[in-house]
Coordinates of C-alpha atoms and ligand atoms in Angstrom, one line a residue:
X145 CA 79.7 115.6 57.6
X146 CA 80.4 114.2 61.1
X147 CA 78.5 111.6 63.0
X148 CA 75.7 111.3 60.5
X149 CA 76.4 107.6 60.0
X150 CA 75.4 104.9 62.5
X151 CA 78.8 103.1 62.6
X152 CA 77.2 100.1 64.3
X153 CA 74.9 99.6 61.4
X154 CA 77.4 100.3 58.7
X155 CA 80.3 98.2 59.9
X156 CA 78.4 95.2 61.2
X157 CA 78.6 91.9 59.4
X158 CA 75.0 90.8 58.9
X159 CA 74.5 87.2 60.0
X160 CA 74.8 85.0 56.9
X161 CA 76.5 87.7 54.8
X162 CA 79.4 86.6 52.7
X163 CA 82.4 88.9 53.6
X164 CA 85.4 89.5 51.3
X165 CA 87.9 91.8 53.0
X166 CA 89.5 92.5 49.7
X167 CA 86.3 94.2 48.5
X168 CA 86.2 96.6 51.5
X169 CA 88.1 99.9 51.8
X170 CA 90.4 99.8 54.8
X171 CA 91.0 103.5 54.3
X172 CA 87.3 104.4 54.6
X173 CA 86.3 107.0 57.2
X174 CA 82.5 107.2 56.6
X175 CA 82.3 110.9 56.4
X176 CA 84.5 111.6 59.4
X177 CA 87.5 113.9 59.3
X178 CA 90.5 113.7 61.6
X179 CA 90.0 117.2 63.2
X180 CA 86.4 116.6 64.3
X181 CA 87.0 112.9 65.2
X182 CA 89.2 113.8 68.1
X183 CA 86.5 115.5 70.0
X184 CA 84.0 112.8 69.1
X185 CA 86.4 110.2 70.4
X186 CA 86.8 112.0 73.7
X187 CA 83.1 112.1 74.1
X188 CA 82.8 108.4 73.4
X189 CA 85.6 107.6 75.9
X190 CA 83.7 109.7 78.6
X191 CA 80.6 107.7 77.8
X192 CA 82.4 104.4 78.0
X193 CA 83.8 105.4 81.4
X194 CA 80.4 106.1 82.8
X195 CA 78.9 103.0 81.3
X196 CA 81.6 100.8 82.7
X197 CA 81.1 102.3 86.2
X198 CA 77.4 101.3 86.0
X199 CA 78.1 97.8 84.7
X200 CA 80.7 97.3 87.4
X201 CA 78.3 98.5 90.2
X202 CA 75.4 96.5 88.8
X203 CA 77.6 93.3 88.6
X204 CA 75.0 91.3 86.8
X205 CA 76.2 91.1 83.2
X206 CA 79.5 91.1 81.4
X207 CA 80.9 92.3 78.1
X208 CA 83.4 90.4 76.0
X209 CA 85.4 92.3 73.4
X210 CA 87.2 90.2 70.8
X211 CA 90.0 91.9 68.8
X212 CA 91.4 90.3 65.8
X213 CA 93.4 91.5 62.8
X214 CA 96.4 90.7 60.8
X215 CA 99.9 91.6 62.2
X216 CA 100.2 95.4 62.6
X217 CA 96.5 95.9 62.2
X218 CA 96.5 97.9 65.5
X219 CA 95.2 95.5 68.2
X220 CA 97.6 96.8 70.8
X221 CA 97.1 100.5 69.8
X222 CA 93.3 100.1 70.0
X223 CA 93.5 98.6 73.5
X224 CA 95.9 101.4 74.6
X225 CA 93.6 104.2 73.4
X226 CA 90.1 102.9 73.7
X227 CA 90.5 101.1 77.0
X228 CA 92.0 104.1 78.7
X229 CA 88.4 105.0 79.3
X230 CA 88.0 102.2 81.8
X231 CA 88.9 101.6 85.4
X232 CA 91.5 98.8 85.0
X233 CA 90.0 97.0 87.9
X234 CA 87.0 96.0 85.9
X235 CA 88.7 95.5 82.6
X236 CA 90.9 92.4 82.3
X237 CA 92.9 92.1 79.0
X238 CA 93.9 88.6 77.9
X239 CA 96.5 88.2 75.1
X240 CA 96.4 84.8 73.5
X241 CA 99.8 83.6 72.4
X242 CA 101.1 80.4 70.9
X243 CA 99.4 77.8 73.2
X244 CA 101.4 76.2 75.9
X245 CA 101.9 72.4 76.2
X246 CA 99.1 72.3 78.8
X247 CA 96.8 74.3 76.7
X248 CA 97.4 72.1 73.6
X249 CA 96.6 69.1 75.8
X250 CA 93.0 70.4 76.0
X251 CA 90.3 71.3 73.6
X252 CA 90.9 74.7 71.9
X253 CA 88.2 76.5 73.9
X254 CA 89.6 75.5 77.3
X255 CA 92.0 78.4 77.8
X256 CA 89.4 80.8 76.3
X257 CA 86.6 79.8 78.5
X258 CA 88.8 80.3 81.6
X259 CA 89.5 83.9 80.5
X260 CA 85.9 85.1 79.9
X261 CA 84.9 88.2 82.0
X262 CA 83.1 87.9 85.3
X263 CA 79.8 89.7 85.9
X264 CA 80.4 93.4 85.9
X265 CA 83.6 93.2 83.9
X266 CA 84.5 94.2 80.4
X267 CA 86.9 91.6 79.2
X268 CA 89.2 92.2 76.3
X269 CA 90.7 89.5 74.1
X270 CA 93.8 90.5 72.2
X271 CA 93.5 87.6 69.7
X272 CA 91.2 84.8 70.8
X273 CA 89.7 81.5 69.9
X274 CA 89.6 82.8 66.3
X275 CA 93.3 82.1 66.0
X276 CA 92.2 78.4 66.0
X277 CA 90.6 79.1 62.6
X278 CA 93.2 81.6 61.4
X279 CA 96.9 80.9 62.1
X280 CA 96.0 77.3 62.8
X281 CA 94.3 76.9 59.4
X282 CA 96.9 78.9 57.4
X283 CA 99.7 76.8 58.8
X284 CA 97.7 73.5 58.9
X285 CA 98.6 73.1 62.6
X286 CA 95.7 70.7 62.7
X287 CA 94.0 68.9 59.8
X288 CA 91.2 70.5 57.9
X289 CA 88.8 67.9 59.3
X290 CA 89.5 69.4 62.8
X291 CA 89.5 73.2 62.1
X292 CA 86.6 73.1 59.7
X293 CA 84.3 72.0 62.6
X294 CA 85.3 74.9 64.7
X295 CA 83.1 77.5 63.1
X296 CA 80.0 75.7 64.5
X297 CA 81.8 75.0 67.7
X298 CA 82.6 78.7 68.1
X299 CA 79.0 79.7 67.3
X300 CA 77.8 77.3 70.0
X301 CA 80.3 78.5 72.5
X302 CA 79.4 82.1 72.0
X303 CA 75.7 81.4 72.2
X304 CA 76.2 79.7 75.5
X305 CA 78.1 82.7 76.8
X306 CA 75.4 85.0 75.6
X307 CA 72.6 83.0 77.2
X308 CA 74.5 83.2 80.4
X309 CA 74.8 87.0 80.6
X310 CA 77.8 87.8 78.5
X311 CA 77.4 90.3 75.6
X312 CA 79.9 89.6 72.9
X313 CA 81.2 92.2 70.4
X314 CA 83.9 91.3 67.9
X315 CA 86.1 93.7 66.0
X316 CA 88.2 92.7 63.0
X317 CA 90.7 95.5 62.3
X318 CA 91.3 95.6 58.6
X319 CA 94.3 97.2 57.0
X320 CA 95.5 96.7 53.5
X321 CA 98.7 95.1 52.4
X322 CA 100.5 98.3 51.7
X323 CA 99.6 99.8 55.1
X324 CA 101.1 96.7 56.7
X325 CA 104.3 97.2 54.8
X326 CA 104.5 100.8 56.0
X327 CA 103.9 99.8 59.6
X328 CA 106.4 97.1 59.5
X329 CA 109.0 99.5 58.0
X330 CA 108.2 102.1 60.7
X331 CA 108.5 99.5 63.4
X332 CA 111.8 98.4 62.1
X333 CA 113.1 102.0 61.7
X334 CA 112.1 103.2 65.2
X335 CA 114.5 102.0 67.9
X336 CA 111.8 102.1 70.5
X337 CA 109.6 99.8 68.3
X338 CA 112.1 97.4 66.7
X339 CA 111.7 94.9 69.5
X340 CA 108.2 94.3 68.1
X341 CA 109.5 93.4 64.7
X342 CA 110.6 89.8 63.8
X343 CA 111.7 88.2 60.6
X344 CA 108.8 85.8 61.2
X345 CA 106.4 88.8 60.5
X346 CA 107.8 88.9 56.9
X347 CA 107.1 85.1 56.5
X348 CA 103.6 85.6 57.7
X349 CA 103.2 88.6 55.3
X350 CA 103.9 86.3 52.4
X351 CA 100.8 84.4 53.4
X352 CA 98.6 87.5 53.1
X353 CA 96.1 85.8 50.7
X354 CA 95.7 82.7 52.9
X355 CA 95.0 84.9 55.9
X356 CA 92.5 87.0 54.0
X357 CA 90.7 83.8 53.0
X358 CA 90.7 82.5 56.5
X359 CA 89.4 85.8 57.8
X360 CA 86.7 85.9 55.1
X361 CA 85.4 82.5 56.1
X362 CA 85.6 83.2 59.9
X363 CA 83.7 86.5 59.5
X364 CA 81.1 85.0 57.2
X365 CA 80.4 81.9 59.3
X366 CA 80.5 83.4 62.9
X367 CA 78.8 86.7 62.8
X368 CA 75.5 86.1 64.7
X369 CA 72.9 88.2 66.4
X370 CA 74.3 87.4 69.8
X371 CA 78.0 87.8 68.7
X372 CA 78.3 90.1 65.7
X373 CA 81.5 90.9 63.9
X374 CA 82.3 94.5 63.0
X375 CA 84.9 95.0 60.3
X376 CA 86.7 98.2 61.2
X377 CA 88.6 100.1 58.4
X378 CA 91.8 100.5 60.3
X379 CA 94.3 102.2 57.9
X380 CA 93.6 105.4 59.8
X381 CA 94.2 104.9 63.4
X382 CA 92.0 107.9 64.4
X383 CA 89.0 106.4 62.6
X384 CA 89.7 102.9 64.0
X385 CA 89.7 104.3 67.5
X386 CA 86.5 106.3 67.0
X387 CA 84.7 103.4 65.4
X388 CA 85.6 100.9 68.1
X389 CA 84.8 103.3 70.9
X390 CA 81.5 104.3 69.4
X391 CA 80.3 100.7 68.6
X392 CA 81.4 99.5 72.0
X393 CA 79.7 102.4 73.8
X394 CA 76.5 101.9 71.8
X395 CA 76.6 98.1 72.6
X396 CA 77.0 98.6 76.4
X397 CA 74.4 101.5 76.4
X398 CA 71.9 99.1 75.0
X399 CA 72.3 96.8 78.0
X400 CA 71.1 99.7 80.2
X401 CA 73.4 98.9 83.1
X402 CA 72.0 100.4 86.2
X403 CA 73.4 101.3 89.7
X404 CA 72.0 98.9 92.2
X405 CA 69.3 100.1 94.7
X406 CA 70.5 101.6 98.0
X407 CA 70.5 99.1 100.9
X408 CA 67.1 99.0 102.8
X409 CA 68.6 100.2 106.0
X410 CA 70.2 103.4 104.6
X411 CA 67.8 106.3 105.4
X412 CA 67.2 109.5 103.5
X413 CA 68.9 112.7 104.7
X414 CA 71.6 111.0 106.7
X415 CA 74.3 113.4 108.0
X416 CA 77.5 111.5 108.9
X417 CA 79.3 112.9 112.0
Ligands
AMP1140 P1 101.6 88.7 69.2 O1 100.2 89.0 69.2 O2 102.4 89.5 68.2 O3 102.2 88.8 70.6 O4 101.9 87.2 68.7 C1 101.1 86.1 69.3 C2 101.3 84.9 68.4 O5 100.6 83.8 68.9 C3 100.8 85.2 67.0 O6 101.8 84.8 66.0 C4 99.6 84.3 66.9 O7 99.3 83.8 65.6 C5 100.0 83.1 67.9 N1 98.9 82.4 68.4 C6 97.8 82.8 69.1 N2 96.9 81.9 69.3 C7 97.4 80.8 68.6 C8 96.9 79.4 68.5 N3 95.7 79.1 69.0 N4 97.7 78.6 67.8 C9 98.8 79.0 67.3 N5 99.4 80.2 67.4 C10 98.6 81.1 68.1
MG1141 MG1 103.3 90.0 66.4

């Protein structure tokens, strides 16, 4: 079976649903097989390229793509593959790292709001404001009284963006613990990838359960109609890419981006000399 399943419907976190990542199969492929998925991905990338061209030309609405996932879940790989569909001019990527002193001197959404896409753009967040209820919660970088209020604050922030013309689509790339071990090992073993590996990754890996709990709560509390979460089974990179590309294309398609009308003074049948 190929393509019979509506991935947007199957992988979406329904608002109010209680998510437990541990209960989901990160190796799921929803009937897809690797051989047929390659051509389907190419078709979705072509579709994405055309949709972006329209969105950019229209310049009236924007799309914000949020990518989250535990270390080695494939955020960079997804950006590399899926975003190749786009003209880079209309597709800014922002990677959120440990906040600078200046960023920490502001509210947690300050640096995020500055990075949201302009009209016509598809903006990609590689990590995001969700780190402020993930790593920040797991390491108690601020007290519970502070981070626990952020779920509502994030919902309000995303609603404001949506009401102002930004369509938000959020992907949580989900791998299981054994897959993370294999990817870390592969990173370590490959001289061209070892630079990505740090001993800190292993310390974070020990906190797997705490991270899962933090993800579960974030996904459960912040999937809304205007900013839904999709949990992407990401053990298999080919399925992850297909799922993200398809859901993103379906989301942008639904916005019906249209080329603007031709200027009034441009006549029909003009032959340029
Ligand atoms: P990487 O994505 O591997 O380049 O690492 C970026 C690091 O920045 C990760 O360890 C994140 O947990 C960390 N980070 C991102 N946002 C925050 C934040 N708001 N507070 C603390 N650490 C953060
Ligand atoms: Mg890292």
